GROMACS .gro file of C-alpha atoms in nm:
model
  297
    1MET     CA    1  28.911  11.383 -15.194
    2GLU     CA    2  28.541  11.347 -15.191
    3PRO     CA    3  28.428  11.018 -15.046
    4PRO     CA    4  28.172  10.824 -15.240
    5ILE     CA    5  27.812  10.820 -15.086
    6GLN     CA    6  27.621  10.574 -15.283
    7THR     CA    7  27.659  10.220 -15.162
    8GLY     CA    8  27.726  10.078 -15.523
    9SER     CA    9  27.988  10.335 -15.609
   10LEU     CA   10  28.195  10.240 -15.295
   11LEU     CA   11  28.165   9.882 -15.345
   12ILE     CA   12  28.260   9.901 -15.711
   13ARG     CA   13  28.565  10.121 -15.606
   14MET     CA   14  28.665   9.857 -15.344
   15GLN     CA   15  28.635   9.574 -15.610
   16ASN     CA   16  28.832   9.773 -15.866
   17CYS     CA   17  29.102   9.816 -15.604
   18GLN     CA   18  29.119   9.453 -15.503
   19GLN     CA   19  29.374   9.333 -15.760
   20GLN     CA   20  29.607   9.601 -15.675
   21LEU     CA   21  29.644   9.527 -15.315
   22PRO     CA   22  29.931   9.369 -15.119
   23ALA     CA   23  29.844   9.036 -14.960
   24ALA     CA   24  29.732   9.149 -14.629
   25LEU     CA   25  29.532   9.443 -14.752
   26ALA     CA   26  29.353   9.220 -15.002
   27LYS     CA   27  29.249   8.989 -14.724
   28VAL     CA   28  29.077   9.307 -14.577
   29GLY     CA   29  28.925   9.391 -14.890
   30ALA     CA   30  28.799   9.054 -14.964
   31TRP     CA   31  28.628   9.035 -14.619
   32ALA     CA   32  28.482   9.375 -14.657
   33LEU     CA   33  28.353   9.314 -15.013
   34ALA     CA   34  28.191   8.965 -14.884
   35TYR     CA   35  28.019   9.124 -14.570
   36PRO     CA   36  27.997   9.509 -14.656
   37PHE     CA   37  27.724   9.582 -14.405
   38ARG     CA   38  27.914   9.390 -14.122
   39THR     CA   39  28.212   9.592 -14.205
   40ALA     CA   40  28.029   9.904 -14.144
   41THR     CA   41  27.927   9.806 -13.794
   42LEU     CA   42  28.246   9.667 -13.680
   43LYS     CA   43  28.527   9.828 -13.473
   44ILE     CA   44  28.857   9.828 -13.636
   45GLY     CA   45  28.991   9.563 -13.411
   46GLU     CA   46  28.690   9.339 -13.468
   47LEU     CA   47  28.761   9.373 -13.862
   48ALA     CA   48  29.113   9.301 -13.814
   49ALA     CA   49  29.030   8.977 -13.620
   50ALA     CA   50  28.777   8.872 -13.892
   51ALA     CA   51  29.004   8.927 -14.172
   52GLU     CA   52  29.281   8.758 -13.989
   53VAL     CA   53  29.522   9.075 -14.025
   54SER     CA   54  29.660   9.345 -13.812
   55VAL     CA   55  29.490   9.677 -13.720
   56ALA     CA   56  29.761   9.851 -13.902
   57SER     CA   57  29.666   9.666 -14.222
   58VAL     CA   58  29.297   9.766 -14.179
   59ASN     CA   59  29.409  10.147 -14.157
   60ARG     CA   60  29.640  10.096 -14.462
   61TYR     CA   61  29.353   9.945 -14.648
   62ALA     CA   62  29.138  10.255 -14.584
   63ARG     CA   63  29.409  10.475 -14.689
   64PHE     CA   64  29.458  10.301 -15.009
   65LEU     CA   65  29.112  10.372 -15.090
   66GLY     CA   66  29.181  10.741 -15.009
   67TYR     CA   67  29.044  10.792 -14.677
   68ASP     CA   68  29.247  10.939 -14.369
   69GLY     CA   69  29.196  10.607 -14.186
   70PHE     CA   70  28.951  10.336 -14.092
   71PRO     CA   71  28.693  10.562 -13.906
   72GLU     CA   72  28.631  10.771 -14.213
   73PHE     CA   73  28.594  10.473 -14.452
   74ARG     CA   74  28.358  10.307 -14.193
   75GLU     CA   75  28.153  10.618 -14.154
   76ASP     CA   76  28.112  10.663 -14.543
   77LEU     CA   77  28.021  10.286 -14.566
   78LEU     CA   78  27.774  10.305 -14.290
   79ARG     CA   79  27.628  10.622 -14.438
   80ALA     CA   80  27.601  10.448 -14.776
   81PHE     CA   81  27.375  10.170 -14.630
   82GLU     CA   82  27.142  10.445 -14.450
   83SER     CA   83  26.893  10.451 -14.748
   84THR     CA   84  26.893  10.076 -14.754
   85PHE     CA   85  26.779  10.023 -14.407
   86ALA     CA   86  26.563  10.340 -14.372
   87PRO     CA   87  26.245  10.136 -14.436
   88VAL     CA   88  26.326   9.916 -14.149
   89GLU     CA   89  26.349  10.208 -13.906
   90LYS     CA   90  26.028  10.363 -14.049
   91LEU     CA   91  25.843  10.034 -13.998
   92ARG     CA   92  25.993  10.038 -13.642
   93VAL     CA   93  25.850  10.353 -13.555
   94ALA     CA   94  25.499  10.280 -13.726
   95VAL     CA   95  25.440   9.936 -13.528
   96GLN     CA   96  25.510  10.124 -13.201
   97ARG     CA   97  25.222  10.362 -13.264
   98ASP     CA   98  24.877  10.287 -13.150
   99THR     CA   99  24.695  10.357 -13.496
  100SER     CA  100  24.402  10.201 -13.669
  101ASN     CA  101  24.447  10.027 -13.999
  102ALA     CA  102  24.213  10.279 -14.153
  103GLU     CA  103  24.439  10.571 -14.025
  104ILE     CA  104  24.749  10.402 -14.161
  105MET     CA  105  24.586  10.382 -14.506
  106ARG     CA  106  24.471  10.740 -14.495
  107GLU     CA  107  24.831  10.855 -14.420
  108SER     CA  108  24.955  10.647 -14.705
  109LEU     CA  109  24.702  10.817 -14.926
  110ALA     CA  110  24.771  11.155 -14.801
  111SER     CA  111  25.145  11.068 -14.861
  112ASP     CA  112  25.095  10.987 -15.213
  113ALA     CA  113  24.872  11.304 -15.265
  114VAL     CA  114  25.192  11.513 -15.156
  115ASN     CA  115  25.391  11.315 -15.406
  116ILE     CA  116  25.153  11.398 -15.700
  117THR     CA  117  25.172  11.754 -15.603
  118ARG     CA  118  25.544  11.749 -15.574
  119THR     CA  119  25.577  11.578 -15.914
  120MET     CA  120  25.381  11.860 -16.057
  121ASP     CA  121  25.609  12.123 -15.881
  122LEU     CA  122  25.921  11.936 -16.020
  123LEU     CA  123  25.818  11.960 -16.387
  124GLN     CA  124  26.052  12.155 -16.591
  125PRO     CA  125  25.902  12.271 -16.914
  126GLU     CA  126  26.219  12.244 -17.119
  127GLN     CA  127  26.294  11.870 -16.991
  128CYS     CA  128  25.936  11.767 -17.080
  129GLU     CA  129  25.970  11.917 -17.441
  130ALA     CA  130  26.303  11.737 -17.473
  131ALA     CA  131  26.155  11.407 -17.349
  132ILE     CA  132  25.875  11.426 -17.600
  133ARG     CA  133  26.111  11.501 -17.875
  134LEU     CA  134  26.352  11.213 -17.797
  135ILE     CA  135  26.066  10.970 -17.789
  136ARG     CA  136  25.912  11.085 -18.106
  137GLU     CA  137  26.267  11.068 -18.274
  138ALA     CA  138  26.375  10.740 -18.152
  139GLY     CA  139  26.413  10.446 -18.375
  140ARG     CA  140  26.334  10.220 -18.080
  141VAL     CA  141  26.236  10.284 -17.727
  142VAL     CA  142  26.325  10.047 -17.453
  143ALA     CA  143  26.170  10.085 -17.077
  144LEU     CA  144  26.423   9.987 -16.818
  145GLY     CA  145  26.324   9.896 -16.474
  146LEU     CA  146  26.411   9.642 -16.200
  147GLY     CA  147  26.247   9.555 -15.878
  148ASP     CA  148  25.946   9.769 -15.795
  149SER     CA  149  26.033   9.968 -16.090
  150ALA     CA  150  25.994   9.665 -16.340
  151TYR     CA  151  25.616   9.703 -16.306
  152LEU     CA  152  25.651  10.082 -16.378
  153ALA     CA  153  25.860   9.978 -16.700
  154LEU     CA  154  25.586   9.749 -16.809
  155PHE     CA  155  25.318  10.022 -16.746
  156LEU     CA  156  25.533  10.283 -16.932
  157THR     CA  157  25.548  10.027 -17.226
  158ASP     CA  158  25.181  10.004 -17.220
  159VAL     CA  159  25.115  10.382 -17.211
  160LEU     CA  160  25.379  10.436 -17.508
  161GLU     CA  161  25.248  10.156 -17.726
  162PRO     CA  162  24.967  10.350 -17.900
  163TYR     CA  163  25.202  10.617 -17.999
  164VAL     CA  164  25.553  10.459 -18.046
  165ASP     CA  165  25.607  10.203 -18.342
  166ASN     CA  166  25.895  10.021 -18.173
  167VAL     CA  167  25.875  10.015 -17.801
  168HIS     CA  168  25.971   9.719 -17.565
  169GLU     CA  169  26.043   9.665 -17.193
  170ALA     CA  170  26.370   9.545 -17.028
  171ILE     CA  171  26.305   9.398 -16.685
  172GLU     CA  172  26.430   9.117 -16.504
  173PHE     CA  173  26.135   8.893 -16.441
  174ALA     CA  174  26.300   8.662 -16.691
  175GLY     CA  175  26.643   8.693 -16.558
  176THR     CA  176  26.945   8.923 -16.603
  177GLU     CA  177  27.064   8.728 -16.915
  178ARG     CA  178  26.760   8.823 -17.120
  179THR     CA  179  26.778   9.182 -17.007
  180ILE     CA  180  27.144   9.217 -17.114
  181ARG     CA  181  27.081   9.041 -17.432
  182ARG     CA  182  26.804   9.286 -17.527
  183LEU     CA  183  27.020   9.590 -17.425
  184MET     CA  184  27.326   9.478 -17.625
  185THR     CA  185  27.131   9.542 -17.939
  186MET     CA  186  27.088   9.919 -17.849
  187LYS     CA  187  27.249  10.149 -18.110
  188PRO     CA  188  27.264  10.525 -18.194
  189GLY     CA  189  26.923  10.638 -18.259
  190ASP     CA  190  26.769  10.430 -17.983
  191LEU     CA  191  26.645  10.549 -17.667
  192VAL     CA  192  26.613  10.396 -17.324
  193ILE     CA  193  26.409  10.522 -17.049
  194ALA     CA  194  26.530  10.422 -16.724
  195ILE     CA  195  26.328  10.417 -16.400
  196THR     CA  196  26.453  10.387 -16.051
  197SER     CA  197  26.375  10.538 -15.710
  198PRO     CA  198  26.488  10.436 -15.345
  199ARG     CA  199  26.617  10.180 -15.292
  200TYR     CA  200  26.818  10.249 -15.620
  201SER     CA  201  26.908   9.923 -15.800
  202ARG     CA  202  27.295   9.903 -15.898
  203ARG     CA  203  27.203   9.669 -16.185
  204THR     CA  204  26.974   9.955 -16.336
  205ILE     CA  205  27.284  10.184 -16.321
  206GLU     CA  206  27.519   9.916 -16.500
  207HIS     CA  207  27.236   9.837 -16.762
  208LEU     CA  208  27.196  10.224 -16.847
  209GLN     CA  209  27.564  10.259 -16.880
  210LEU     CA  210  27.566   9.956 -17.119
  211CYS     CA  211  27.302  10.160 -17.330
  212ARG     CA  212  27.501  10.474 -17.324
  213GLU     CA  213  27.818  10.294 -17.431
  214ARG     CA  214  27.611  10.141 -17.737
  215GLY     CA  215  27.525  10.510 -17.835
  216ALA     CA  216  27.168  10.512 -17.722
  217LYS     CA  217  27.012  10.836 -17.587
  218ALA     CA  218  26.856  10.813 -17.239
  219ILE     CA  219  26.580  10.950 -17.033
  220ALA     CA  220  26.568  10.916 -16.638
  221LEU     CA  221  26.240  10.882 -16.463
  222THR     CA  222  26.358  10.912 -16.086
  223ASP     CA  223  26.286  11.099 -15.765
  224ALA     CA  224  26.585  11.339 -15.705
  225PRO     CA  225  26.854  11.539 -15.873
  226ASP     CA  226  27.122  11.327 -15.703
  227SER     CA  227  26.977  11.002 -15.822
  228PRO     CA  228  27.246  10.777 -15.971
  229ILE     CA  229  27.084  10.753 -16.308
  230VAL     CA  230  27.060  11.130 -16.361
  231PRO     CA  231  27.428  11.191 -16.464
  232LEU     CA  232  27.389  10.904 -16.730
  233ALA     CA  233  27.074  11.079 -16.888
  234ASP     CA  234  27.012  11.320 -17.150
  235VAL     CA  235  26.679  11.419 -17.005
  236THR     CA  236  26.567  11.381 -16.659
  237LEU     CA  237  26.195  11.399 -16.531
  238LEU     CA  238  26.155  11.390 -16.148
  239ALA     CA  239  25.868  11.270 -15.926
  240GLY     CA  240  25.777  11.254 -15.555
  241ALA     CA  241  25.846  10.925 -15.408
  242ASP     CA  242  25.856  10.971 -15.024
  243HIS     CA  243  25.668  10.738 -14.811
  244GLY     CA  244  25.617  10.707 -14.422
  245VAL     CA  245  25.678  10.335 -14.403
  246ARG     CA  246  25.794  10.201 -14.744
  247HIS     CA  247  26.121  10.273 -14.904
  248SER     CA  248  25.942  10.469 -15.151
  249SER     CA  249  25.620  10.511 -15.337
  250PRO     CA  250  25.560  10.458 -15.709
  251THR     CA  251  25.246  10.669 -15.723
  252GLY     CA  252  25.449  10.985 -15.837
  253LEU     CA  253  25.630  10.810 -16.095
  254MET     CA  254  25.309  10.636 -16.231
  255ALA     CA  255  25.141  10.957 -16.257
  256LEU     CA  256  25.432  11.105 -16.425
  257ILE     CA  257  25.407  10.812 -16.687
  258VAL     CA  258  25.040  10.895 -16.734
  259ALA     CA  259  25.128  11.256 -16.784
  260LEU     CA  260  25.397  11.159 -17.039
  261GLY     CA  261  25.144  10.941 -17.230
  262THR     CA  262  24.892  11.223 -17.239
  263ALA     CA  263  25.151  11.462 -17.390
  264LEU     CA  264  25.261  11.219 -17.652
  265SER     CA  265  24.888  11.143 -17.745
  266ARG     CA  266  24.850  11.505 -17.866
  267SER     CA  267  25.203  11.545 -18.005
  268GLY     CA  268  25.157  11.315 -18.325
  269PRO     CA  269  25.062  11.436 -18.652
  270ASP     CA  270  24.772  11.198 -18.672
  271SER     CA  271  24.672  11.165 -18.312
  272VAL     CA  272  24.303  11.220 -18.323
  273HIS     CA  273  24.263  10.980 -18.617
  274GLN     CA  274  24.442  10.718 -18.427
  275ALA     CA  275  24.248  10.751 -18.102
  276ALA     CA  276  23.902  10.719 -18.325
  277ASP     CA  277  24.045  10.417 -18.485
  278MET     CA  278  24.145  10.244 -18.174
  279ALA     CA  279  23.817  10.338 -18.001
  280GLU     CA  280  23.609  10.187 -18.302
  281ARG     CA  281  23.811   9.876 -18.297
  282ILE     CA  282  23.787   9.796 -17.920
  283LEU     CA  283  23.427   9.909 -17.884
  284PRO     CA  284  23.277   9.542 -17.941
  285TYR     CA  285  23.479   9.415 -17.653
  286LEU     CA  286  23.364   9.698 -17.406
  287HIS     CA  287  23.074   9.682 -17.156
  288VAL     CA  288  22.885   9.999 -17.252
  289VAL     CA  289  22.649  10.149 -17.002
  290PRO     CA  290  22.386  10.364 -17.138
  291LYS     CA  291  22.355  10.706 -16.999
  292SER     CA  292  22.085  10.760 -16.727
  293ASN     CA  293  21.744  10.918 -16.823
  294ARG     CA  294  21.750  11.088 -16.486
  295PRO     CA  295  21.628  11.470 -16.503
  296PRO     CA  296  21.870  11.741 -16.496
  297GLU     CA  297  21.987  11.859 -16.161
   0.00000   0.00000   0.00000
């Protein structure tokens, strides 16, 4: 048996098993689901006392989930939380250093320069071609993002709008209900572009699953091949997202979105005419600076 690594998948598995458990094991499961991080940090006797069951019941609960015993279950649960609390450890190290604010900012910028280079290295020509084709062929395109990725989904919508007739965002500034209501209208021929990076949002995965169930195609914009949205996507485009202090950086994904829009701008049958028409229409609203009359260098 291959124990789950992602926090969300393990918690979902625990939840799905809950109704099948005998009374004592159900008490262990209910406590673990209510306090998953504390469960990962407790010894077996402490968890048994907290759930008001025997140590044997805690071990039986772990075996019911497919583990050899509680130590293996606890190790897997603790490992699943590593990515969640990694930014805390990064910050702990950073504040102990005697470094100026300017140097911290330089390090952050240098990290993002590496992320953009990594994003270039991760580009796969066949995936790029397939992504453009899916966007061009879609009846409707929805950009999906939660948390920090919600801002990227808004940016993606803005980038796609000049080249895609029917594009919308599905974000949760207005609440989960509005997002689900929009995604429930997805159908075959539609396309969802899901964006996520560490720390991955469980709801993004659930929303993407809903879109696939409705028959929509999917593009994943994420940071690594083992990102939880990759198995749900028809096409995956990867971007560097590492950061020395934050849980991740959006710079690589933002650059990838700009690159995607750039490719779209030249792939349409009438792209030059559209660009000229747009420039003409917005010209009255722009502050135009005349070219300098300085002599040539």
